[in-house]
CSV table of C-alpha atoms in Angstrom, one decimal:
chain,number,residue,atom,x,y,z
A,1,UNK,CA,-101.7,-54.5,-117.3
A,2,UNK,CA,-98.3,-56.5,-115.7
A,3,UNK,CA,-97.3,-53.2,-114.3
A,4,UNK,CA,-100.6,-52.7,-113.5
A,5,UNK,CA,-100.8,-56.3,-111.5
A,6,UNK,CA,-96.0,-55.4,-109.6
A,7,UNK,CA,-97.4,-52.3,-108.6
A,8,UNK,CA,-100.8,-53.9,-107.4
A,9,UNK,CA,-102.8,-50.2,-108.4
A,10,UNK,CA,-106.5,-50.8,-107.3
A,11,UNK,CA,-107.3,-48.0,-110.3
A,12,UNK,CA,-105.9,-47.7,-113.1
A,13,UNK,CA,-106.7,-45.2,-116.0
A,14,UNK,CA,-107.3,-46.9,-118.9
A,15,UNK,CA,-106.4,-43.8,-121.8
A,16,UNK,CA,-104.5,-43.2,-125.7
A,17,UNK,CA,-104.4,-40.2,-128.0
A,18,UNK,CA,-107.3,-40.1,-131.0
A,19,UNK,CA,-106.5,-42.9,-132.9
A,20,UNK,CA,-109.4,-41.9,-136.3
A,21,UNK,CA,-107.0,-43.6,-138.6
A,22,UNK,CA,-107.6,-46.7,-137.1
A,23,UNK,CA,-111.1,-48.9,-138.7
A,24,UNK,CA,-111.8,-49.1,-135.3
A,25,UNK,CA,-110.6,-46.0,-134.0
A,26,UNK,CA,-108.5,-47.3,-131.3
A,27,UNK,CA,-111.1,-49.0,-129.6
A,28,UNK,CA,-109.2,-52.9,-129.7
A,29,UNK,CA,-106.6,-51.2,-127.8
A,30,UNK,CA,-109.2,-50.4,-124.7
A,31,UNK,CA,-110.3,-53.3,-124.9
A,32,UNK,CA,-107.3,-55.1,-125.1
A,33,UNK,CA,-106.1,-53.5,-122.1
A,34,UNK,CA,-109.6,-54.0,-120.7
A,35,UNK,CA,-108.3,-58.0,-120.8
A,36,UNK,CA,-105.1,-58.4,-119.5
A,37,UNK,CA,-106.0,-56.0,-116.7
A,38,UNK,CA,-109.1,-58.5,-115.3
A,39,UNK,CA,-106.3,-61.6,-115.3
A,40,UNK,CA,-103.7,-60.1,-114.4
A,41,UNK,CA,-104.7,-58.1,-111.4
A,42,UNK,CA,-108.2,-58.8,-111.2
A,43,UNK,CA,-109.5,-57.2,-107.9
A,44,UNK,CA,-108.0,-53.9,-110.2
A,45,UNK,CA,-110.6,-51.1,-111.1
A,46,UNK,CA,-110.1,-50.9,-114.6
A,47,UNK,CA,-111.4,-46.9,-116.0
A,48,UNK,CA,-111.1,-45.7,-119.7
A,49,UNK,CA,-110.8,-42.1,-120.4
A,50,UNK,CA,-111.3,-42.4,-124.0
A,51,UNK,CA,-111.8,-40.1,-127.0
A,52,UNK,CA,-114.8,-39.8,-129.0
A,53,UNK,CA,-114.7,-42.4,-131.2
A,54,UNK,CA,-115.8,-40.0,-134.0
A,55,UNK,CA,-119.9,-40.7,-132.6
A,56,UNK,CA,-119.4,-44.5,-134.5
A,57,UNK,CA,-121.6,-46.6,-131.9
A,58,UNK,CA,-119.7,-50.0,-132.7
A,59,UNK,CA,-115.7,-48.2,-131.7
A,60,UNK,CA,-118.1,-47.4,-127.9
A,61,UNK,CA,-120.2,-50.8,-128.4
A,62,UNK,CA,-116.7,-52.8,-128.3
A,63,UNK,CA,-115.0,-50.9,-125.3
A,64,UNK,CA,-118.6,-51.0,-123.3
A,65,UNK,CA,-118.8,-54.5,-124.3
A,66,UNK,CA,-115.6,-54.9,-121.7
A,67,UNK,CA,-117.4,-53.5,-119.0
A,68,UNK,CA,-114.9,-50.8,-118.0
A,69,UNK,CA,-115.9,-49.5,-113.9
A,70,UNK,CA,-115.3,-46.5,-115.4
A,71,UNK,CA,-116.7,-45.2,-118.7
A,72,UNK,CA,-114.6,-41.3,-118.8
A,73,UNK,CA,-115.1,-38.6,-121.8
A,74,UNK,CA,-114.0,-35.6,-121.4
A,75,UNK,CA,-116.5,-33.0,-123.0
A,76,UNK,CA,-113.1,-30.5,-121.8
A,77,UNK,CA,-115.1,-27.0,-122.1
A,78,UNK,CA,-117.5,-25.3,-121.7
A,79,UNK,CA,-120.0,-25.5,-125.2
A,80,UNK,CA,-119.3,-22.0,-126.8
A,81,UNK,CA,-116.0,-23.2,-126.5
A,82,UNK,CA,-115.7,-25.7,-128.5
A,83,UNK,CA,-115.0,-24.3,-132.0
A,84,UNK,CA,-111.8,-22.9,-130.0
A,85,UNK,CA,-110.8,-25.6,-128.0
A,86,UNK,CA,-111.9,-28.8,-129.5
A,87,UNK,CA,-111.9,-28.6,-133.1
A,88,UNK,CA,-112.8,-31.2,-134.6
A,89,UNK,CA,-115.0,-32.9,-132.5
A,90,UNK,CA,-119.5,-31.3,-131.1
A,91,UNK,CA,-120.2,-30.4,-127.5
A,92,UNK,CA,-123.0,-32.8,-129.4
A,93,UNK,CA,-121.0,-35.7,-130.3
A,94,UNK,CA,-119.0,-35.4,-127.2
A,95,UNK,CA,-123.0,-35.8,-125.2
A,96,UNK,CA,-124.0,-38.0,-128.0
A,97,UNK,CA,-120.5,-40.5,-126.4
A,98,UNK,CA,-121.5,-40.4,-122.7
A,99,UNK,CA,-125.7,-41.0,-122.9
A,100,UNK,CA,-125.1,-43.9,-125.3
A,101,UNK,CA,-122.0,-45.1,-123.2
A,102,UNK,CA,-124.3,-45.1,-119.8
A,103,UNK,CA,-127.2,-46.9,-122.1
A,104,UNK,CA,-125.0,-49.4,-123.3
A,105,UNK,CA,-123.4,-49.9,-119.7
A,106,UNK,CA,-126.5,-49.8,-117.8
A,107,UNK,CA,-126.1,-50.0,-113.4
A,108,UNK,CA,-122.4,-51.8,-114.3
A,109,UNK,CA,-121.0,-48.3,-115.3
A,110,UNK,CA,-120.3,-45.3,-114.0
A,111,UNK,CA,-120.1,-42.6,-116.5
A,112,UNK,CA,-117.0,-39.7,-115.7
A,113,UNK,CA,-116.3,-36.7,-117.4
A,114,UNK,CA,-114.2,-33.0,-117.6
A,115,UNK,CA,-114.3,-29.7,-117.7
A,116,UNK,CA,-111.2,-27.3,-118.1
A,117,UNK,CA,-111.1,-23.5,-116.9
A,118,UNK,CA,-109.0,-20.1,-117.7
A,119,UNK,CA,-110.4,-20.1,-121.5
A,120,UNK,CA,-112.5,-18.0,-120.8
A,121,UNK,CA,-115.9,-19.5,-119.4
A,122,UNK,CA,-118.5,-18.6,-117.3
A,123,UNK,CA,-119.4,-19.8,-114.2
A,124,UNK,CA,-123.1,-19.9,-115.7
A,125,UNK,CA,-121.9,-21.3,-118.7
A,126,UNK,CA,-120.9,-23.8,-117.0
A,127,UNK,CA,-122.8,-24.5,-114.3
A,128,UNK,CA,-125.2,-24.9,-117.2
A,129,UNK,CA,-122.8,-27.4,-119.0
A,130,UNK,CA,-122.7,-29.4,-115.4
A,131,UNK,CA,-127.1,-29.8,-115.7
A,132,UNK,CA,-126.7,-30.9,-119.6
A,133,UNK,CA,-123.8,-34.2,-118.5
A,134,UNK,CA,-126.4,-35.3,-115.9
A,135,UNK,CA,-129.1,-34.7,-118.3
A,136,UNK,CA,-127.2,-37.3,-120.7
A,137,UNK,CA,-126.0,-39.9,-117.5
A,138,UNK,CA,-122.9,-38.6,-116.1
A,139,UNK,CA,-122.8,-39.6,-112.7
A,140,UNK,CA,-118.5,-37.8,-112.0
A,141,UNK,CA,-117.4,-35.1,-112.6
A,142,UNK,CA,-113.6,-32.9,-113.0
A,143,UNK,CA,-113.4,-29.5,-112.9
A,144,UNK,CA,-109.5,-28.5,-113.0
A,145,UNK,CA,-107.8,-25.3,-114.2
A,146,UNK,CA,-106.5,-25.4,-118.0
A,147,UNK,CA,-102.7,-24.7,-118.1
A,148,UNK,CA,-101.7,-23.7,-121.6
A,149,UNK,CA,-98.9,-26.3,-122.3
A,150,UNK,CA,-96.8,-24.1,-124.6
A,151,UNK,CA,-97.1,-20.3,-126.4
A,152,UNK,CA,-98.6,-22.1,-129.2
A,153,UNK,CA,-101.1,-23.5,-127.5
A,154,UNK,CA,-104.4,-21.1,-126.4
A,155,UNK,CA,-103.5,-18.4,-123.4
A,156,UNK,CA,-105.3,-19.4,-120.2
A,157,UNK,CA,-107.4,-16.0,-120.1
A,158,UNK,CA,-108.1,-16.0,-116.3
A,159,UNK,CA,-106.9,-18.7,-113.5
A,160,UNK,CA,-109.5,-19.8,-111.2
A,161,UNK,CA,-110.0,-19.0,-107.6
A,162,UNK,CA,-110.1,-21.8,-104.8
A,163,UNK,CA,-113.2,-20.6,-103.5
A,164,UNK,CA,-114.8,-20.5,-106.8
A,165,UNK,CA,-114.0,-24.3,-107.7
A,166,UNK,CA,-116.1,-25.4,-104.1
A,167,UNK,CA,-118.5,-23.4,-105.5
A,168,UNK,CA,-118.4,-25.5,-108.6
A,169,UNK,CA,-118.2,-28.7,-106.3
A,170,UNK,CA,-121.9,-27.6,-104.5
A,171,UNK,CA,-123.4,-26.7,-107.5
A,172,UNK,CA,-122.2,-30.5,-108.9
A,173,UNK,CA,-123.8,-32.2,-105.9
A,174,UNK,CA,-127.2,-30.2,-105.3
A,175,UNK,CA,-127.5,-31.7,-109.0
A,176,UNK,CA,-126.6,-34.6,-108.3
A,177,UNK,CA,-123.2,-35.4,-109.3
A,178,UNK,CA,-122.0,-38.7,-107.1
A,179,UNK,CA,-118.0,-36.9,-106.8
């Protein structure tokens, strides 16, 4: 929060690794940072990029009660790829987190999610996933190319062309995403 104030940021994204080892799944860290940014940089918009809190409502409710400007939870991949790329999580649980965040935050909290491409998903799978995200109240969507960080990670199946990203963008806007 001090750095956000010192740098004069207008928008800060707060994220963390999963803290499933903690009783509140790490929610208190998000709460503390949101509160401090609000005190030290009151003009700064606060976006939180959270884990799924193992699907528990209490940690999610604690974060949403602080009214971040944007609640972001990335679904990461198309549903079919969850067993491969998102072991320990499920598409349905991520959707539930996003829907519940929207319901708890009402019109005060913008909901956001993101997906990676390049792991073998199809265009149709992505557009279908976009529609399901909209049905669950997601307002903002990001789509990015997966890049293999090390040889121990999943290989890139293919690189998507910029024209394909432009088509995905058109389809997302047609579904009602705000940005």
